[in-house]
XYZ file of C-alpha atoms in Angstrom:
643
model
C -3.998 6.287 9.867
C -3.714 7.127 6.201
C -5.012 5.875 2.868
C -2.986 5.379 -0.304
C -4.832 5.177 -3.626
C -3.385 4.330 -6.995
C -4.242 6.667 -9.825
C -7.062 5.509 -12.051
C -4.833 6.597 -14.955
C -2.190 3.950 -14.151
C 0.120 3.277 -15.803
C 0.700 6.967 -16.542
C 3.563 6.311 -18.953
C 4.206 3.168 -20.998
C 6.803 2.200 -23.605
C 6.089 3.232 -27.183
C 7.291 1.394 -30.260
C 7.368 4.702 -32.123
C 10.539 5.628 -30.214
C 13.260 2.981 -30.458
C 15.026 4.422 -27.412
C 12.009 3.774 -25.150
C 10.339 0.885 -26.945
C 11.064 -1.735 -24.270
C 10.493 0.018 -20.920
C 9.817 3.430 -19.380
C 9.978 3.615 -15.589
C 11.394 5.228 -12.418
C 10.265 8.794 -13.085
C 11.456 11.786 -11.054
C 9.383 14.948 -11.243
C 9.914 18.656 -10.740
C 7.462 21.527 -11.092
C 8.416 24.831 -12.672
C 5.709 27.386 -13.372
C 2.603 25.581 -14.564
C 4.494 22.650 -15.959
C 5.422 19.363 -14.323
C 8.479 17.769 -15.870
C 9.127 14.074 -15.561
C 12.543 12.550 -16.180
C 12.560 8.792 -16.488
C 14.626 5.766 -17.388
C 14.000 4.391 -20.860
C 15.208 1.078 -22.248
C 15.605 0.775 -25.990
C 14.447 -1.890 -28.374
C 16.951 -4.639 -29.110
C 19.819 -3.954 -31.515
C 21.560 -7.166 -32.514
C 24.564 -5.206 -33.816
C 25.404 -3.753 -30.402
C 26.713 -5.145 -27.124
C 24.759 -4.963 -24.947
C 21.837 -5.162 -27.337
C 19.736 -2.733 -25.243
C 20.720 0.476 -23.518
C 19.189 2.752 -20.885
C 18.923 6.466 -21.470
C 16.956 9.201 -19.736
C 13.837 10.666 -21.275
C 11.849 13.756 -20.407
C 8.176 14.653 -20.808
C 5.906 17.472 -19.652
C 2.487 17.437 -17.998
C -0.030 19.990 -16.811
C -1.727 17.670 -14.303
C 1.029 15.268 -13.295
C -0.691 12.285 -14.905
C -0.767 12.930 -18.642
C 2.715 13.453 -20.074
C 3.436 14.710 -23.584
C 6.389 15.732 -25.720
C 8.511 12.718 -24.832
C 12.141 12.987 -25.939
C 15.586 11.761 -25.022
C 17.344 14.072 -22.603
C 20.467 12.330 -21.284
C 22.333 9.828 -23.454
C 25.765 8.273 -22.909
C 28.567 10.545 -24.112
C 31.457 9.873 -21.759
C 33.431 6.697 -21.049
C 32.158 6.679 -17.456
C 28.564 6.272 -18.712
C 29.015 4.592 -22.071
C 26.927 1.538 -21.202
C 23.899 3.394 -19.904
C 22.290 6.205 -17.905
C 19.645 5.085 -15.419
C 17.150 6.218 -12.765
C 17.309 10.032 -12.663
C 16.460 12.197 -9.640
C 15.897 15.846 -10.493
C 16.009 18.838 -8.129
C 15.691 22.540 -8.888
C 18.369 24.073 -6.682
C 19.602 27.664 -6.583
C 18.412 28.462 -10.103
C 19.523 25.285 -11.901
C 18.246 21.748 -12.447
C 20.492 19.009 -11.084
C 19.760 15.527 -12.381
C 21.655 12.800 -10.545
C 21.623 9.433 -12.251
C 23.291 6.032 -12.293
C 26.151 5.856 -14.807
C 27.314 2.480 -16.153
C 30.930 2.287 -17.319
C 31.520 -1.457 -17.598
C 29.921 -4.395 -19.350
C 29.145 -7.027 -18.215
C 27.766 -4.820 -15.460
C 29.740 -4.922 -12.218
C 29.794 -2.953 -8.970
C 32.954 -1.015 -9.819
C 31.307 0.296 -12.970
C 28.046 1.450 -11.321
C 28.386 4.946 -9.914
C 26.540 8.238 -9.519
C 26.792 11.008 -12.093
C 25.108 14.381 -12.460
C 23.775 16.375 -15.382
C 23.070 20.090 -15.020
C 20.539 22.098 -17.000
C 19.395 25.684 -16.861
C 16.057 25.106 -18.574
C 15.457 21.349 -19.031
C 15.847 21.890 -22.751
C 19.450 20.776 -22.904
C 22.234 19.585 -20.630
C 24.902 22.242 -20.129
C 27.406 20.111 -18.199
C 27.782 16.680 -16.673
C 30.169 15.114 -14.189
C 30.975 11.768 -12.614
C 30.169 12.061 -8.900
C 31.047 9.104 -6.663
C 34.382 7.354 -7.213
C 32.871 4.254 -5.556
C 29.844 2.073 -6.215
C 26.644 4.042 -5.498
C 23.155 4.786 -6.812
C 20.041 6.833 -6.213
C 21.534 10.172 -5.240
C 19.193 13.114 -4.927
C 19.688 16.692 -3.843
C 17.595 18.379 -1.150
C 15.864 21.379 -2.769
C 17.466 23.899 -0.386
C 20.501 24.239 1.845
C 20.268 22.888 5.379
C 22.148 24.949 7.946
C 23.957 26.590 5.055
C 25.064 23.273 3.563
C 24.342 21.726 0.201
C 22.746 18.410 1.186
C 22.216 15.198 -0.744
C 21.165 11.681 0.173
C 22.048 8.486 -1.685
C 22.631 4.752 -1.469
C 26.286 3.764 -1.162
C 27.607 0.331 -2.140
C 24.223 -0.859 -3.429
C 25.898 -3.588 -5.483
C 28.366 -4.625 -2.766
C 25.891 -5.061 0.081
C 24.984 -4.256 2.687
C 24.071 -0.936 1.104
C 24.219 2.194 3.218
C 21.728 5.038 3.046
C 23.907 8.076 3.612
C 23.741 11.869 3.744
C 26.454 14.118 2.326
C 26.793 17.846 3.038
C 29.144 20.299 1.370
C 29.805 24.034 1.292
C 29.535 24.196 -2.487
C 27.739 22.100 -5.064
C 30.968 21.567 -7.005
C 32.421 19.542 -4.146
C 29.966 16.766 -5.020
C 32.075 15.906 -8.053
C 35.436 16.385 -6.361
C 37.418 13.108 -5.912
C 39.364 14.682 -3.028
C 36.151 15.497 -1.177
C 34.817 11.979 -1.593
C 38.065 10.355 -0.460
C 37.800 12.118 2.913
C 34.029 11.637 3.194
C 34.194 7.942 2.393
C 36.815 7.319 5.049
C 34.196 8.408 7.628
C 31.072 7.056 5.889
C 29.556 5.451 8.988
C 29.166 8.898 10.577
C 26.701 9.861 7.855
C 24.548 6.722 7.597
C 20.857 6.436 8.464
C 19.419 2.937 8.652
C 15.646 2.340 8.337
C 15.954 -1.409 7.848
C 13.922 -3.563 10.213
C 16.189 -6.607 9.964
C 19.624 -7.391 8.608
C 17.947 -9.323 5.792
C 16.320 -6.180 4.371
C 17.584 -3.789 1.720
C 16.813 -0.078 1.321
C 17.393 2.437 -1.433
C 16.641 6.126 -1.860
C 13.454 6.802 -3.762
C 12.236 10.334 -4.407
C 13.767 13.744 -3.842
C 12.921 14.775 -0.238
C 9.791 16.909 0.129
C 9.857 19.738 2.647
C 6.874 19.925 5.001
C 6.270 21.910 8.179
C 6.859 18.711 10.151
C 10.131 17.635 8.546
C 11.667 16.322 5.341
C 9.498 13.576 3.902
C 11.532 10.907 2.146
C 9.807 8.238 0.087
C 12.100 5.238 -0.308
C 12.306 1.601 -1.335
C 12.292 -1.034 1.402
C 12.811 -4.623 0.265
C 11.986 -7.135 2.967
C 13.979 -10.395 2.959
C 16.170 -9.167 0.112
C 18.932 -11.292 1.579
C 18.355 -14.947 2.395
C 17.150 -15.791 5.895
C 16.047 -18.882 7.762
C 12.395 -18.141 6.877
C 13.256 -18.506 3.174
C 10.741 -15.844 2.110
C 11.003 -14.339 -1.341
C 11.944 -10.632 -1.422
C 9.009 -8.281 -0.899
C 9.331 -4.896 -2.599
C 7.555 -2.047 -0.824
C 7.353 1.724 -0.812
C 7.798 3.382 2.571
C 8.293 6.832 4.098
C 10.714 8.467 6.509
C 10.334 11.821 8.227
C 13.692 13.520 8.775
C 14.375 16.450 11.073
C 14.306 19.786 9.215
C 17.577 20.998 10.723
C 19.338 17.646 11.048
C 18.308 15.205 8.302
C 20.453 12.491 9.901
C 17.748 12.281 12.578
C 14.685 10.122 11.832
C 11.644 11.568 13.626
C 8.991 9.354 12.033
C 8.630 6.351 9.789
C 6.083 3.945 8.403
C 6.144 0.554 10.085
C 5.470 -1.305 6.873
C 4.950 -0.782 3.157
C 2.504 1.826 1.858
C 2.440 0.168 -1.552
C 3.379 -3.374 -2.598
C 2.928 -5.125 -5.942
C -0.785 -5.886 -6.291
C -2.009 -4.777 -9.694
C -1.307 -6.724 -12.911
C 1.034 -3.986 -14.171
C 3.084 -4.312 -10.953
C 3.121 -8.098 -10.846
C 4.092 -8.847 -14.438
C 6.652 -7.087 -16.607
C 10.345 -6.827 -17.456
C 11.158 -7.721 -13.830
C 8.068 -9.018 -12.030
C 6.700 -8.033 -8.620
C 8.435 -4.684 -8.264
C 7.235 -1.275 -7.156
C 10.086 1.217 -6.911
C 9.527 4.862 -5.868
C 11.424 7.521 -7.782
C 9.443 10.767 -7.572
C 7.137 12.746 -5.315
C 5.113 15.892 -5.854
C 3.158 17.774 -3.173
C 0.215 19.915 -4.262
C -2.817 21.055 -2.245
C -1.959 18.676 0.590
C -1.938 15.647 -1.723
C 1.346 13.832 -2.180
C 1.648 12.047 -5.504
C 4.182 9.231 -5.459
C 5.630 8.167 -8.805
C 6.988 4.672 -9.041
C 8.239 2.120 -11.509
C 6.060 -0.959 -11.911
C 7.768 -4.240 -12.810
C 10.622 -2.190 -14.322
C 8.335 -1.553 -17.287
C 5.934 1.350 -16.738
C 5.477 4.488 -14.660
C 2.619 4.670 -12.184
C 1.289 7.132 -9.623
C -0.403 6.896 -6.238
C -1.840 9.562 -3.947
C -1.928 10.108 -0.191
C -3.053 12.966 2.030
C 0.231 14.279 3.383
C -1.185 15.467 6.720
C -2.664 12.042 7.410
C 0.553 10.307 6.385
C 2.836 12.478 8.469
C 0.476 12.637 11.449
C 0.424 8.832 11.424
C 4.211 8.484 11.559
C 5.448 11.577 13.389
C 6.252 10.871 17.031
C 4.453 14.049 18.147
C 1.083 13.168 16.600
C 0.929 9.461 15.774
C -0.868 8.645 19.054
C -3.985 10.489 17.782
C -3.968 8.749 14.409
C -4.091 5.330 16.049
C -6.104 3.747 18.825
C -4.950 4.606 22.335
C -5.146 1.863 24.945
C -6.871 2.404 28.282
C -4.181 2.594 30.948
C -6.177 0.189 33.117
C -6.076 -2.618 30.533
C -6.890 -5.438 30.636
C -10.338 -4.613 31.959
C -11.598 -8.220 32.091
C -9.442 -11.207 33.041
C -10.227 -14.844 33.868
C -11.484 -15.679 37.358
C -10.213 -19.043 38.550
C -13.062 -19.377 41.040
C -15.580 -19.291 38.174
C -15.124 -22.551 36.344
C -16.915 -21.281 33.231
C -14.422 -18.395 32.777
C -11.351 -19.779 34.512
C -9.180 -20.158 31.424
C -9.866 -17.062 29.283
C -12.152 -14.059 28.839
C -11.844 -12.367 25.432
C -13.363 -11.221 22.110
C -16.141 -8.984 23.516
C -19.206 -7.497 21.892
C -20.394 -4.140 23.231
C -23.518 -2.010 23.016
C -24.432 1.339 24.554
C -27.928 1.201 26.114
C -29.497 3.253 28.859
C -26.376 5.374 29.264
C -24.250 2.347 30.039
C -22.003 0.148 27.947
C -22.834 -3.535 28.115
C -19.958 -5.890 27.341
C -20.679 -9.466 26.260
C -17.475 -11.447 26.201
C -16.429 -14.938 25.237
C -15.523 -16.969 28.326
C -13.575 -20.200 28.253
C -13.543 -22.952 30.861
C -10.648 -25.279 31.512
C -12.318 -27.943 29.370
C -12.473 -25.381 26.508
C -16.221 -24.747 26.541
C -17.133 -21.253 25.385
C -20.002 -19.292 26.950
C -20.917 -15.604 26.996
C -20.209 -13.516 30.096
C -21.454 -10.040 30.972
C -19.783 -6.899 32.303
C -21.000 -3.326 32.577
C -19.138 -0.051 32.207
C -20.442 3.410 32.991
C -17.507 5.427 31.672
C -16.684 3.123 28.759
C -13.350 1.921 30.102
C -13.477 0.656 33.678
C -15.751 -2.227 34.619
C -18.350 -1.241 37.205
C -20.024 -4.639 37.452
C -19.482 -8.194 36.296
C -21.876 -11.102 36.663
C -20.875 -14.333 38.350
C -22.696 -16.541 35.851
C -22.769 -16.582 32.054
C -25.697 -14.930 30.348
C -25.639 -17.314 27.390
C -24.623 -20.976 27.214
C -24.620 -23.714 24.564
C -28.147 -25.063 24.167
C -28.292 -26.788 20.797
C -26.682 -29.899 19.411
C -24.670 -27.872 16.876
C -22.790 -26.099 19.713
C -22.536 -28.933 22.234
C -19.132 -30.529 22.749
C -18.593 -33.778 20.830
C -14.960 -34.424 21.760
C -13.883 -34.216 25.376
C -11.497 -31.325 25.975
C -11.909 -29.880 22.475
C -13.008 -26.317 21.798
C -16.774 -25.955 21.565
C -19.644 -23.677 22.466
C -20.656 -20.093 21.730
C -17.805 -17.898 20.543
C -17.084 -14.292 19.514
C -20.446 -12.518 19.912
C -21.444 -9.438 17.915
C -24.567 -7.494 18.870
C -26.797 -5.328 16.688
C -29.864 -3.385 17.853
C -32.729 -3.188 15.343
C -35.851 -1.562 16.643
C -36.392 -2.846 20.197
C -34.592 -6.125 19.622
C -30.967 -7.074 20.151
C -29.595 -9.655 17.737
C -26.502 -11.559 18.745
C -24.489 -13.363 16.089
C -21.931 -15.820 17.372
C -19.784 -18.694 16.194
C -21.336 -22.031 17.092
C -18.939 -24.945 17.253
C -19.323 -28.544 18.392
C -15.634 -29.431 18.128
C -16.028 -31.510 14.960
C -17.459 -29.831 11.899
C -16.484 -26.436 10.461
C -17.782 -23.635 12.694
C -21.045 -21.977 11.673
C -22.743 -18.759 12.685
C -25.851 -18.819 14.858
C -28.180 -15.931 15.691
C -30.260 -15.427 18.791
C -32.228 -12.384 19.895
C -33.619 -10.737 23.006
C -35.992 -7.886 23.726
C -34.171 -4.721 24.802
C -36.347 -4.380 27.900
C -35.599 -7.943 28.987
C -31.907 -7.397 28.357
C -31.763 -4.253 30.502
C -33.787 -6.007 33.201
C -31.388 -8.967 32.984
C -34.079 -11.415 32.106
C -32.029 -13.531 29.739
C -34.906 -14.674 27.552
C -32.815 -15.373 24.491
C -34.669 -16.798 21.499
C -33.882 -20.229 20.142
C -30.668 -19.857 18.081
C -30.782 -20.531 14.367
C -27.834 -21.415 12.174
C -27.588 -18.903 9.322
C -24.442 -19.927 7.416
C -24.066 -22.940 5.105
C -23.211 -26.389 6.398
C -19.682 -27.614 5.751
C -18.295 -24.104 5.150
C -15.885 -22.318 7.501
C -17.945 -19.140 7.842
C -17.374 -16.840 10.827
C -17.027 -13.183 11.885
C -20.644 -12.264 11.281
C -22.943 -9.379 12.151
C -26.271 -7.979 11.038
C -26.032 -4.511 9.529
C -27.718 -1.972 11.840
C -29.988 -0.584 9.082
C -31.814 -2.002 6.113
C -30.120 -1.517 2.755
C -32.496 -1.149 -0.176
C -35.285 -2.614 1.922
C -33.257 -5.700 2.855
C -31.109 -6.806 5.771
C -27.395 -7.009 5.048
C -25.429 -9.782 6.754
C -21.668 -9.374 6.889
C -19.754 -12.637 7.196
C -16.419 -14.204 6.322
C -15.748 -17.189 4.113
C -12.157 -18.331 3.921
C -10.017 -15.212 3.734
C -12.587 -12.636 2.555
C -15.305 -10.453 4.057
C -18.600 -11.109 2.293
C -22.158 -9.877 2.378
C -25.596 -11.284 1.704
C -29.008 -9.626 1.596
C -32.036 -11.193 3.316
C -35.652 -10.144 3.070
C -36.346 -10.789 6.752
C -34.700 -11.772 10.008
C -36.766 -14.921 10.284
C -33.848 -17.307 9.980
C -36.136 -20.314 10.022
C -37.124 -19.457 6.464
C -34.103 -17.599 5.060
C -30.370 -17.922 5.682
C -27.091 -16.784 4.149
C -26.384 -18.448 0.814
C -24.253 -15.867 -1.014
C -20.742 -14.509 -0.601
C -20.872 -11.071 -2.206
C -17.185 -10.259 -1.830
C -16.623 -6.872 -0.218
C -12.875 -7.033 0.277
C -10.098 -9.461 1.050
C -6.411 -9.643 1.914
C -3.769 -7.518 0.207
C -0.707 -9.627 -0.713
C 2.560 -8.537 0.838
C 1.022 -6.226 3.424
C 0.122 -6.424 7.120
C -3.321 -7.768 6.107
C -2.079 -10.293 3.574
C -3.407 -13.651 4.859
C -7.057 -13.096 5.796
C -9.501 -10.451 6.992
C -12.658 -10.481 9.103
C -15.014 -7.902 10.567
C -14.618 -6.643 14.108
C -17.919 -5.097 15.206
C -21.059 -3.920 13.416
C -20.180 -0.758 11.448
C -20.791 2.823 12.577
C -22.790 5.176 10.363
C -21.322 8.617 9.615
C -22.198 11.344 7.112
C -19.329 10.240 4.886
C -20.006 6.519 4.926
C -20.150 3.424 7.076
C -16.980 2.904 9.116
C -16.131 -0.770 9.397
C -13.120 -1.904 11.371
C -11.612 -5.246 10.490
C -9.010 -7.602 11.869
C -6.365 -9.078 9.630
C -3.594 -11.624 9.764
C -0.273 -11.218 7.996
C 1.279 -14.021 5.974
C 4.791 -13.507 7.236
C 4.301 -12.478 10.837
C 1.045 -14.298 11.774
C -0.074 -11.264 13.751
C -3.647 -10.001 14.173
C -3.904 -6.250 13.585
C -6.768 -3.795 13.032
C -7.563 -1.690 9.969
C -10.508 0.357 8.707
C -12.607 0.734 5.585
C -15.220 3.271 4.576
C -18.289 1.727 2.957
C -20.730 3.542 0.709
C -23.825 4.813 2.525
C -26.282 3.597 -0.096
C -24.495 0.386 -1.046
C -22.233 -0.843 1.751
C -20.840 -3.614 -0.419
C -18.770 -0.869 -2.107
C -15.478 0.044 -0.416
C -14.739 3.755 -0.806
C -11.353 3.672 0.910
C -9.178 1.477 3.098
C -6.422 2.231 5.576
C -2.904 1.565 4.348
C -1.525 1.023 7.832
C -2.847 -0.811 10.901
C -4.431 1.406 13.563
C -4.012 -1.055 16.433
C -1.586 -3.959 16.735
C -0.165 -6.128 19.511
C 2.326 -4.176 21.598
C 1.552 -4.853 25.245
C 2.378 -8.131 27.043
C -1.319 -9.011 27.435
C -1.671 -8.785 23.636
C 1.552 -10.537 22.736
C 1.446 -13.446 25.174
C -1.559 -15.639 25.950
C -3.371 -18.659 24.598
C -2.656 -17.419 21.061
C 0.177 -14.918 20.917
C 0.170 -11.612 19.024
C -3.576 -11.204 18.711
C -5.874 -8.196 18.908
C -9.419 -9.306 18.122
C -12.319 -6.853 18.644
C -15.986 -7.758 18.410
C -17.529 -4.575 19.820
C -17.345 -0.807 19.462
C -19.386 2.163 20.626
C -19.256 5.923 20.117
C -19.430 8.484 22.914
C -18.687 12.212 22.756
C -16.792 11.861 19.512
C -14.660 8.973 20.776
C -14.786 5.515 19.253
C -14.418 2.853 21.950
C -13.056 -0.454 20.675
C -13.389 -3.577 22.830
C -11.038 -6.395 21.971
C -9.548 -9.692 23.022
C -5.841 -9.722 23.779
C -3.905 -12.891 22.902
C -7.146 -14.920 23.265
C -6.895 -14.437 27.019
C -8.166 -11.054 28.268
C -10.318 -8.058 27.309
C -8.920 -4.609 26.553
C -10.368 -1.313 25.379
C -8.862 1.424 23.215
C -10.182 4.762 21.952
C -9.706 7.000 18.934
C -11.268 10.262 17.798
C -13.944 9.256 15.313
C -13.466 12.406 13.193
C -9.791 11.641 12.611
C -10.653 8.121 11.510
C -13.514 9.201 9.250
C -11.682 12.154 7.718
C -8.608 10.087 6.930
C -10.803 7.577 5.121
C -12.931 10.240 3.432
C -9.939 12.293 2.273
C -9.004 9.492 -0.080
C -12.317 9.667 -1.935
C -11.199 12.861 -3.668
C -7.950 11.487 -5.088
């Protein structure tokens, strides 16, 4: 699990009308640090010149920064001089290698622009004050070449995108004995004849497109490569529009052809106004990366107009994707899953048992799960676990059944009843929020309560349930916060696609109910949680904030996955940080196939001996449990507060 945060300084570089050569756009910055200075080389597009064809041209600018966010001294650094670049120089990648700066860039030799005129070139500088030499590199269509900052097994190593404009593009690695071979036509003729031997392919489908982003960063785990992954770049039967994203690969230190870790989805997608609207809308394109004090800063072009930056803790990122460690940075399933399954002999739970609440009382974990009969009536069943994973006891009858008109079936065979319980202990009372549904109107949330002593003695003296959410509104996924906030009770609930909150003076729901949607957070377009979000279980309090897990549905894949947010201790309506990647998603058959496929839906979690136990429904059919070290989860969320 890792968190990516955009810089509050974004955009960090914007076009300026004072410089005609960068008046229209400044983007796709590559960075290199020498001494105390951070140098950024970037693509600049000029203002329009009606006397020239084309009327705008790309050149490469340079600027210097002391903190990586505020750049000064902007000037042109690489401008077209040769026939093979006379129509523009684009998208630099700079590497300091064996005492010199090598800036690979895209050189345009034809207009109108065509694949045969788009190739890689290199400029060489000793001091980043001037270019001492430049060369055309690839004799074929290619872009986005960058040099590894040191030799690998004695070889000069570079990575680039071949045939980007005659797709499918190929992400390829080239190794030579000397740097000069990279601009030798004879070398490339032989290399290109065997290109498929050197290709790495991180695409998830044949409809996707990938391109090299930043210069690889060396870490103790492997080479970290930040790259562009464009989902549905090529037309498919789903007819989705292309989705630009920034992703990461971890390559083996000794053999960079070998992928040893990768993100399973985008770390960054267009969300902010400066990423959504611009010269070319809805684009985030990575071009630079800088590692300092364990924080990786990713530089990217936004809407082909400005330069932006985002930060991520590199240990959390790599630990989440590296095959050796990723199991600790995600929830681990209990090998005995599913722990609760339907029992055909019990009519009330013969069809499904899922979406469980859980609470640790008296040294035992009490699991309250949604049970479904063959006529689709939902009741609440009970199971007990001593060790947190295996079920030691399970009752033969439900402990809670529909009692009120608002949860009594109105249409034969339709879904109805008491669904998806969530339990909070306040004082000596247990409050159970659940979804009440009669099969007709929009579902509403009801609350009932029981004395802790009665609960442990299995005297099911539940109070009369009260509806607490507004009539006519689809409002679900609700819990009562386990502590008062500012002297009031905080109710978390979901309206539509967003997680909301409301503050009540008391828990007497006969006199006061939820009537506000204070938005806490919602979906993130283009990501794994892009369609809707909802809470899982009541949050867990830690020294660094309230940990709230949430379920989310993706727009494109219609899959329920789990993420995490850290809420402020004093004001839990404030989100301090949010996981960039899911920490649990459907993988096992009992999660992928059921009444509703590809669903993980938790309603309960407990903490024991530093382990967070998460109880969830799999595919709306069974109950599973998974665990994760709470410190890893909290620290990954808290690390992001500082950047």
